[in-house]
Each structure stands twice: as C-alpha cells, then as structure tokens.
Coordinates of C-alpha atoms in Angstrom, one line a residue:
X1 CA 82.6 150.8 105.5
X2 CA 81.6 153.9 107.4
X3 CA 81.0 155.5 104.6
X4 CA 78.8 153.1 102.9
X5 CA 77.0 152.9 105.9
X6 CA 76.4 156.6 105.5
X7 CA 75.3 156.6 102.3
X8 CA 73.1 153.4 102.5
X9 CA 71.4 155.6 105.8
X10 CA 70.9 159.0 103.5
X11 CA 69.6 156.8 100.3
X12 CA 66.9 155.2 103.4
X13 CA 66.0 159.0 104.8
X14 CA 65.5 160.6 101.6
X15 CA 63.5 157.6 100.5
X16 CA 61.6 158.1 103.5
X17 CA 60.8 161.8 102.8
X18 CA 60.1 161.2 99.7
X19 CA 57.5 159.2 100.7
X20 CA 55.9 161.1 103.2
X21 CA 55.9 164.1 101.0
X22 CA 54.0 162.1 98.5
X23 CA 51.4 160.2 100.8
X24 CA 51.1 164.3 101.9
X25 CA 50.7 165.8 98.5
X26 CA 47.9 163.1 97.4
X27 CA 45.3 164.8 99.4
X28 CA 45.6 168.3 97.9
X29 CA 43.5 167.9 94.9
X30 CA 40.2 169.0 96.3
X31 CA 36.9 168.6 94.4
X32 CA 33.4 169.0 94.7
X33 CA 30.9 166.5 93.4
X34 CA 27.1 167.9 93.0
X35 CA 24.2 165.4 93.1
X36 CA 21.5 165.5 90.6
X37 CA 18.9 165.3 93.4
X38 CA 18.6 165.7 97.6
X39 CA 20.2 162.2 98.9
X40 CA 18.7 159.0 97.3
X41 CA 19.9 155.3 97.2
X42 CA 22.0 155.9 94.2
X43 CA 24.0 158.3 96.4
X44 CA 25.5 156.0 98.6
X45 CA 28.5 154.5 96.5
X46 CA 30.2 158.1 96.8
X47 CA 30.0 157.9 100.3
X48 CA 30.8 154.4 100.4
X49 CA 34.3 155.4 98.0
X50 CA 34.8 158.0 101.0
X51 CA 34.4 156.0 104.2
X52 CA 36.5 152.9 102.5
X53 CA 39.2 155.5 101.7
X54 CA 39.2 155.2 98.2
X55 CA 39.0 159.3 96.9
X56 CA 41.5 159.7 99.6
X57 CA 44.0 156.4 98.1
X58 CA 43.8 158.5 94.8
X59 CA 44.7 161.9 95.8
X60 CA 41.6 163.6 96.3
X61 CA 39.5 165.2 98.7
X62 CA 35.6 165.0 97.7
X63 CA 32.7 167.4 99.0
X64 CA 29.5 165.9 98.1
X65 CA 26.6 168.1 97.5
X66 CA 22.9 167.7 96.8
X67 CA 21.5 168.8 93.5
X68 CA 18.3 170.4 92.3
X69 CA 17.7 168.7 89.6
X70 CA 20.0 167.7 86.4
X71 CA 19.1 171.2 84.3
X72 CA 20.5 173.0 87.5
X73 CA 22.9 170.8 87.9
X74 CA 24.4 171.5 84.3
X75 CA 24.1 175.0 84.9
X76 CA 26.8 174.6 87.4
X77 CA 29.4 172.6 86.0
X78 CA 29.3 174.3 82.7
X79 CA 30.3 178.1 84.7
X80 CA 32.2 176.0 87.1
X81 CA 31.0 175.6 90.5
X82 CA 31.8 172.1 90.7
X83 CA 33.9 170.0 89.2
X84 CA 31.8 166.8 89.0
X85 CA 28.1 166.3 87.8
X86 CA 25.8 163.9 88.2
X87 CA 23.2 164.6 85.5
X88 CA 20.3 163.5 83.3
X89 CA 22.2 162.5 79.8
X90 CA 19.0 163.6 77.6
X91 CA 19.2 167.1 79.6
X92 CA 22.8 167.3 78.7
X93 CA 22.5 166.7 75.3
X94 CA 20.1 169.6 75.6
X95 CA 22.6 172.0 77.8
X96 CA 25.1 171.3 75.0
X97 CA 23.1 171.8 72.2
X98 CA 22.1 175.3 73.9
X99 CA 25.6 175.9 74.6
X100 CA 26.8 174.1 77.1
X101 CA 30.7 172.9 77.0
X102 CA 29.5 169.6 79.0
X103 CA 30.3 165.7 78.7
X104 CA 29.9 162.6 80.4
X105 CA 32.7 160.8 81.4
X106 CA 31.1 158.1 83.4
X107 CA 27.4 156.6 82.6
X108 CA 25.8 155.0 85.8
X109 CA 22.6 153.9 84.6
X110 CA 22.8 152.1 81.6
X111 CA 19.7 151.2 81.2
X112 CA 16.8 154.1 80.4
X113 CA 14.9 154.6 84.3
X114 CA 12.0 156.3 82.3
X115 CA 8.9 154.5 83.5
X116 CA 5.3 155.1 83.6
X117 CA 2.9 154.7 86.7
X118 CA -0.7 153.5 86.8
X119 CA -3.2 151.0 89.3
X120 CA -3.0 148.1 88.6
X121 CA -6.8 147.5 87.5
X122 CA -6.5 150.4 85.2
X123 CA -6.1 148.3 81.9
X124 CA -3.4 149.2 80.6
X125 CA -1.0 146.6 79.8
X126 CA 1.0 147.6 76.3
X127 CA 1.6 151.4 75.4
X128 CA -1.0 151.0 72.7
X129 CA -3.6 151.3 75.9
X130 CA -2.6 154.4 76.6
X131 CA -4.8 155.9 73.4
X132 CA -7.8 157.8 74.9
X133 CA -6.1 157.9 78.5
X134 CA -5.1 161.0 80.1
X135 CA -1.0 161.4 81.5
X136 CA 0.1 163.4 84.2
X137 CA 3.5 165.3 83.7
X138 CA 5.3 168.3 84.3
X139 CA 5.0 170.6 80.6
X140 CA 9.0 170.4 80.5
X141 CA 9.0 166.3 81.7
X142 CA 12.0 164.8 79.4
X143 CA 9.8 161.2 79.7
X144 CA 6.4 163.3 78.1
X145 CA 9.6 165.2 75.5
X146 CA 10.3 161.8 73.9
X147 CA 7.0 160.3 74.6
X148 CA 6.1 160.7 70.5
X149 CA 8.9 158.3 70.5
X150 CA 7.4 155.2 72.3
X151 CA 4.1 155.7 70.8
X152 CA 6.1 155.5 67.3
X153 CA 8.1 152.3 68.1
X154 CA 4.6 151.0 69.6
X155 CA 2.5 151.6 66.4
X156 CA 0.3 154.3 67.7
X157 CA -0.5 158.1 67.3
X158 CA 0.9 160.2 70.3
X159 CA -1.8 162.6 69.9
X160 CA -4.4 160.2 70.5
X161 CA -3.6 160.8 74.5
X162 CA -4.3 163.8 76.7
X163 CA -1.7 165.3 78.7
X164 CA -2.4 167.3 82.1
X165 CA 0.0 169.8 83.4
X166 CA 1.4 168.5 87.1
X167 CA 4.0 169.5 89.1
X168 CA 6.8 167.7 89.7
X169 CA 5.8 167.0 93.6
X170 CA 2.3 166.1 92.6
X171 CA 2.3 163.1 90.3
X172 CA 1.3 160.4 93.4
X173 CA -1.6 162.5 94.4
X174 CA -2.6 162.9 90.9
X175 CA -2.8 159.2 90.6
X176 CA -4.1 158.3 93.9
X177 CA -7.2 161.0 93.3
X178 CA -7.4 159.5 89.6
X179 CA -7.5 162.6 88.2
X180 CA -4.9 161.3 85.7
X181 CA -5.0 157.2 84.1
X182 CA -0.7 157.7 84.3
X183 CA 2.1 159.7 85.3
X184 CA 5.7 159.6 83.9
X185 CA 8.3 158.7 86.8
X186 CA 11.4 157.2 87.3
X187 CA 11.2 153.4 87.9
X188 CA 13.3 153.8 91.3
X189 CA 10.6 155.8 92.3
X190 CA 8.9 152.4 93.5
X191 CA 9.4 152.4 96.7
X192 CA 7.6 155.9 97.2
X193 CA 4.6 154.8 95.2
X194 CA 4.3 151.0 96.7
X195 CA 4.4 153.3 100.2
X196 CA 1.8 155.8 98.5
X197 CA -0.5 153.1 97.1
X198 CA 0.2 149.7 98.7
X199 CA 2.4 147.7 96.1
X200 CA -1.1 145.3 95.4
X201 CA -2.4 148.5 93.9
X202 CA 0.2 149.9 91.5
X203 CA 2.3 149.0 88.5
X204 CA 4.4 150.4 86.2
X205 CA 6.1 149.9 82.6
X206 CA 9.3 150.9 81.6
X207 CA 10.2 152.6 78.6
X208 CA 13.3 150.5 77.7
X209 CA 11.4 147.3 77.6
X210 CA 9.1 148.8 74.7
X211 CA 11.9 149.9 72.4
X212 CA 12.9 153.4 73.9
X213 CA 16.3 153.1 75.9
X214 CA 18.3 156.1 76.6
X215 CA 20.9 157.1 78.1
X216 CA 20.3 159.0 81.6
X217 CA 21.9 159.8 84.4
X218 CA 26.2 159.8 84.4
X219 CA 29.0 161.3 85.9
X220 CA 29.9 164.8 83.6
X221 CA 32.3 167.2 83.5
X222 CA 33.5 170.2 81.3
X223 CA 35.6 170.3 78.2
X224 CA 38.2 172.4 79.6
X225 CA 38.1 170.8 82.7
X226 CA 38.7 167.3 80.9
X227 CA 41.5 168.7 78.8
X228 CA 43.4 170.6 81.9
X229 CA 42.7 167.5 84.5
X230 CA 42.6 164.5 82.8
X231 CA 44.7 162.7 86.0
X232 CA 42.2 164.0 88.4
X233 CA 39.1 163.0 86.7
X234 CA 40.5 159.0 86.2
X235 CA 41.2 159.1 89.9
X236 CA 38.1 160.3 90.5
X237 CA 36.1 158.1 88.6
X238 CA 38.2 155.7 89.2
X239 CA 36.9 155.7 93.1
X240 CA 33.7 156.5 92.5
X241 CA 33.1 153.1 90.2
X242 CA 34.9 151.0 93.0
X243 CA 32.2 152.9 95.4
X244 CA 29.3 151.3 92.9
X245 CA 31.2 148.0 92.4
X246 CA 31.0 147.3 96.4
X247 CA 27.4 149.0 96.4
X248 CA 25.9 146.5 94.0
X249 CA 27.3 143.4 96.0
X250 CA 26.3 145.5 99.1
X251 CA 23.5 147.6 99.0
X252 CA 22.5 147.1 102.5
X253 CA 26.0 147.8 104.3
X254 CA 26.1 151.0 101.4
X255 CA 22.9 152.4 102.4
X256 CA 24.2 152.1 106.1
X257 CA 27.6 153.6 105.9
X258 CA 25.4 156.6 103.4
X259 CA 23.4 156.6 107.1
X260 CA 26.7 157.3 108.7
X261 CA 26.9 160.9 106.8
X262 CA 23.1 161.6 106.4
X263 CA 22.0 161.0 109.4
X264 CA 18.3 162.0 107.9
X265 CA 17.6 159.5 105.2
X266 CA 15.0 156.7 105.4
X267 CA 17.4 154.0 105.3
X268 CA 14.8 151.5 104.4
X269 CA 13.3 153.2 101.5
X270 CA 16.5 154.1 100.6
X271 CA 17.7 150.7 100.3
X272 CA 14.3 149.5 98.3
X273 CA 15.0 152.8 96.0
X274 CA 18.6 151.3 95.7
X275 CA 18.0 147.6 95.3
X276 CA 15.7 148.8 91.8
X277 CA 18.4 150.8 90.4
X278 CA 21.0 147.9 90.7
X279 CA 18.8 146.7 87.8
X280 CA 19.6 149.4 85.9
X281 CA 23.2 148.1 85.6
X282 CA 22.4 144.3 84.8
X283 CA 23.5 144.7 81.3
X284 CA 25.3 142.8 78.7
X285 CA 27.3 146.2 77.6
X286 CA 28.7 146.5 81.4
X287 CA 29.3 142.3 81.8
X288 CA 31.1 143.2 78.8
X289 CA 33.1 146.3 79.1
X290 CA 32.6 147.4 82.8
X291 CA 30.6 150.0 84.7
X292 CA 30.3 153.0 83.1
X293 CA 31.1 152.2 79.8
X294 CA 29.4 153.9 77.0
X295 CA 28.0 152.5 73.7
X296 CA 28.8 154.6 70.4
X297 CA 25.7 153.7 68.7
X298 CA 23.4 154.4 72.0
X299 CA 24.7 157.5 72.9
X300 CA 23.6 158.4 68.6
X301 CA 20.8 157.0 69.0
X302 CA 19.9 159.2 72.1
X303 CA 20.9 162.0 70.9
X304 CA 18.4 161.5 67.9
X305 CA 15.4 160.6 70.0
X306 CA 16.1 163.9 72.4
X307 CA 17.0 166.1 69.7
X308 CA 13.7 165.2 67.4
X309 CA 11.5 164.9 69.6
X310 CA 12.6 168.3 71.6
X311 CA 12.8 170.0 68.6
X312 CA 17.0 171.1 68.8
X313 CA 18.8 171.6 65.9
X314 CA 21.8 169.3 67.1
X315 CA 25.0 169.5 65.0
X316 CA 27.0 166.7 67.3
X317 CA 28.7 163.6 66.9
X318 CA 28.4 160.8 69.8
X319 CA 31.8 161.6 70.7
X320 CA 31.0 165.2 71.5
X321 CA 29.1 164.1 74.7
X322 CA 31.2 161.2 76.4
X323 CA 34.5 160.1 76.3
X324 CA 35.5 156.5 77.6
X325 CA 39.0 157.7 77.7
X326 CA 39.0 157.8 82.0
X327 CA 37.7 154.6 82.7
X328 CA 39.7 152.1 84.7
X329 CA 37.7 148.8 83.9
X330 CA 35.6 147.9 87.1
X331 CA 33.7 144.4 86.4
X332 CA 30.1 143.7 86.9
X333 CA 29.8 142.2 90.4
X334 CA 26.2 141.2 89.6
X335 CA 24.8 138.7 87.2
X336 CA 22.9 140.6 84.1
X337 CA 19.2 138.8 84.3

C-alpha cells in the first residue's frame, strides 16, 4: 500500500514539474513585430493580444515597434531585423519582385484603403471627373502607380489629368490651399482630414468601390523564416487575429488599453481612425473563411495591376506571396454591410 502510495506521489510530482517546466518554457520564444507606421488605430489589437495575455498563452514574448513606412519595413524583414511585418501588399509584391524573399501570412485589410480626397463642392463625383483636374501625390505614391488602372476600369484616359509632386506630409495643406483638385490617401486618414477641413467640407472616393481592389496591408514574414518556424508564426498569428477579433467588437476599450502602452496617442482620433478601418474587414471573403484569409484570384489579380502598372517584370505565382497555411480560423465578429 505504501508503495503505491509512493508511486501514486512521484507520478503527481513529476506531473507537477512537468508542468511548471512547460508553463516556463512557453515564454522563451521572443519576437519582434515592426509596425508599418508610428502608432495608429489599427495598432491596437497587438496590444490588446498583449494586455489580454494572449502572445504570452502561446509561448511568445512580443516587442512591438513602430515602422517608417511599408518599403522600410520590408527592408527589414527580408535581412532579418524582425521577425514580423506589417506591410503594404502592393510594396511587397514589389520587394519580391526586386528580390525580396518576403510573404504574407496574414492579410488585415481585405478590402483596398486606397482612396482619393477632394471638397466637397469640387464636382467631382465619378472618376471620369477627374479629366482636366490636377492630383497631388508623392512621385513614388503606390495609389498614383496604379492610378492608369482606375481610369481604365472607369472608361477614361489617365493622361488626361495632371499630376503635382507632394510630399508625403503635405497632401492636407495642398488641398486646403487648393493648389491641387485631389490627393491620393488612405481612407482611414478621415479623421485627420474631417479635423483639417471640418467633415461638411470634404469627401472622398475609394478605389475599391470603382473596380480597383487590392490587397494592402498584412502580416509578412520571410521564406526561411516560414520554413524554419512554422509553430511560432501560427502562435503568433494566431494571437494577433484574436487581438483584431476583440478590437472589431471593441474598438473603444482597444484604443484604451493601446492608451495604456502609448501613453502619447490621441485616443479620440485614434478611435475615429479605427472605427473606418473596421470597414475594411466587413467582407463576404472573411464572413466566409475568417480574418485574414486570402483569395487566390485577388492576390493574382493584384499582383497584375501592381506589376503592369509599375512596370516589373514579375515571374510569380499567387502562392509565392501568401500562404494560408498558419491560420487558425477566427470568425467575423461584425456584420459585412
């Protein structure tokens, strides 16, 4: 009896150990996720997977930095300074056709954010009333790259606009002075202009809704890093959709736990910037198959419209820059309009 006793004890402690080792040994795999941009509504589900515990309930240990923009951004993960990405799919398809060993393995946005800015008297109501005006954009601007590609699906000449070279920081002034009829800008950039112009004033038009919808922002990686960590990056995105999943029920309560580790962010522009790019996921391919998920014939399509209209010569299938293969199926939580 003793000796069962014994035995029944030892099988307890070792199950005990075994246990603590492993609760201990889930939080070694450290990685480093680097934002496409300094800290925006969108940013707030990663935080949100962090302060509900969710990296750490898969193993991993998350360091969250801003970005500089999704070209920069590729830069890094393709040599290696982070593991995770968040960047701009039509500049990926460009880092890879240049070289770059990168793919995503999350989308976020699955509709196109590529938008277009102008008053609201200004008249223009279709693309087709854009002939004759003048647009303000940076000379690289991926919305002015694939711009020949709306007027096309619109029935008009491309080169019957004028384009004026802006920086990137100076498209609102370039409106508000009028020195330009449009500028090119992401449609969660709404809450900056209805601040800029008053939202009586302004209006915008998004490129999906007149036949040009791709792929843009999502979560990438390497090759090598996908083929030597697969466990790590289906933890990881695993987390991180959970994180958007709670955001798009809760945007509020996101943006406010965000607040909790950037103390400096606007949190009520943040959460007007966040609320507009929870319509970017109101889609019948995620009610379908999930956040994230990726569409074979989209991602082809994209890569036509950036490659033609950028002038690459791209020899790559679809499957060369996304994989499905890591997603754990997280439901919409929000009703597709």
């Amino acid at each position: 009896m003793r000796r069962k006793i014994k035995k029944i004890g030892s099988a307890v402690f070792i199950g005990f150990l075994f246990l603590a080792w492993s609760s201990m040994g889930l939080a070694t795999d450290k990685v480093t996720l680097n934002l496409n941009w300094f800290y925006v509504g969108d940013h707030s589900p990663y935080f949100v997977a962090t302060e509900k515990g969710w990296y750490k309930e898969e193993g991993l240990e998350v360091n969250i930095i801003p970005g500089k923009g999704s070209a920069d951004v590729a830069k890094k993960i393709d040599v290696g300074s982070a593991e995770f990405g968040i960047v701009d799919t039509g500049v990926g398809i460009v880092a890879r056709a240049q070289g770059a060993k990168i793919k995503n393995v999350s989308m976020l946005f699955d509709k196109s954010p590529y938008c277009m800015w102008m008053w609201k008297d200004s008249g223009i109501n279709s693309p087709k009333d854009l002939v004759g005006k003048k647009i303000g954009a940076p000379p690289g601007d991926a919305q002015r790259t694939i711009f020949p590609a709306l007027a096309i699906a619109n029935g008009f000449d491309p080169g019957k606009v004028t384009f004026v070279n802006i920086a990137p920081e100076a498209k609102q002034s370039a409106l508000v002075s009028k020195q330009v009829d449009v500028v090119f800008d992401f449609y969660s950039g709404a809450p900056f202009y209805y601040k800029a112009f008053g939202p009586d004033k302004v209006k915008f038009m998004m490129f999906a809704d007149w036949g040009v919808d791709v792929y843009s922002n999502a979560i990438v990686v390497t090759d090598k890093y996908a083929k030597e960590n697969p466990g790590i990056i289906k933890r990881f995105v695993k987390a991180s959709l959970r994180g958007w999943e709670f955001t798009l029920k809760n945007p509020e309560e996101a943006i406010n736990i965000m607040a909790k580790y950037r103390t400096e962010i606007d949190k009520p522009l943040m959460l007007a910037n966040l609320k507009l790019i929870i319509d970017l996921f109101r889609t019948e391919r995620y009610q379908k198959n999930g956040i994230g998920w990726v569409d074979d014939k989209k991602m082809a399509d994209s890569i036509k419209i950036i490659s033609q209209f950028r002038d690459l010569k791209v020899d790559m299938k679809p499957s060369d820059m996304y994989t499905n293969e890591f997603l754990t199926k997280i439901p919409l939580p929000i009703e597709v309009k």
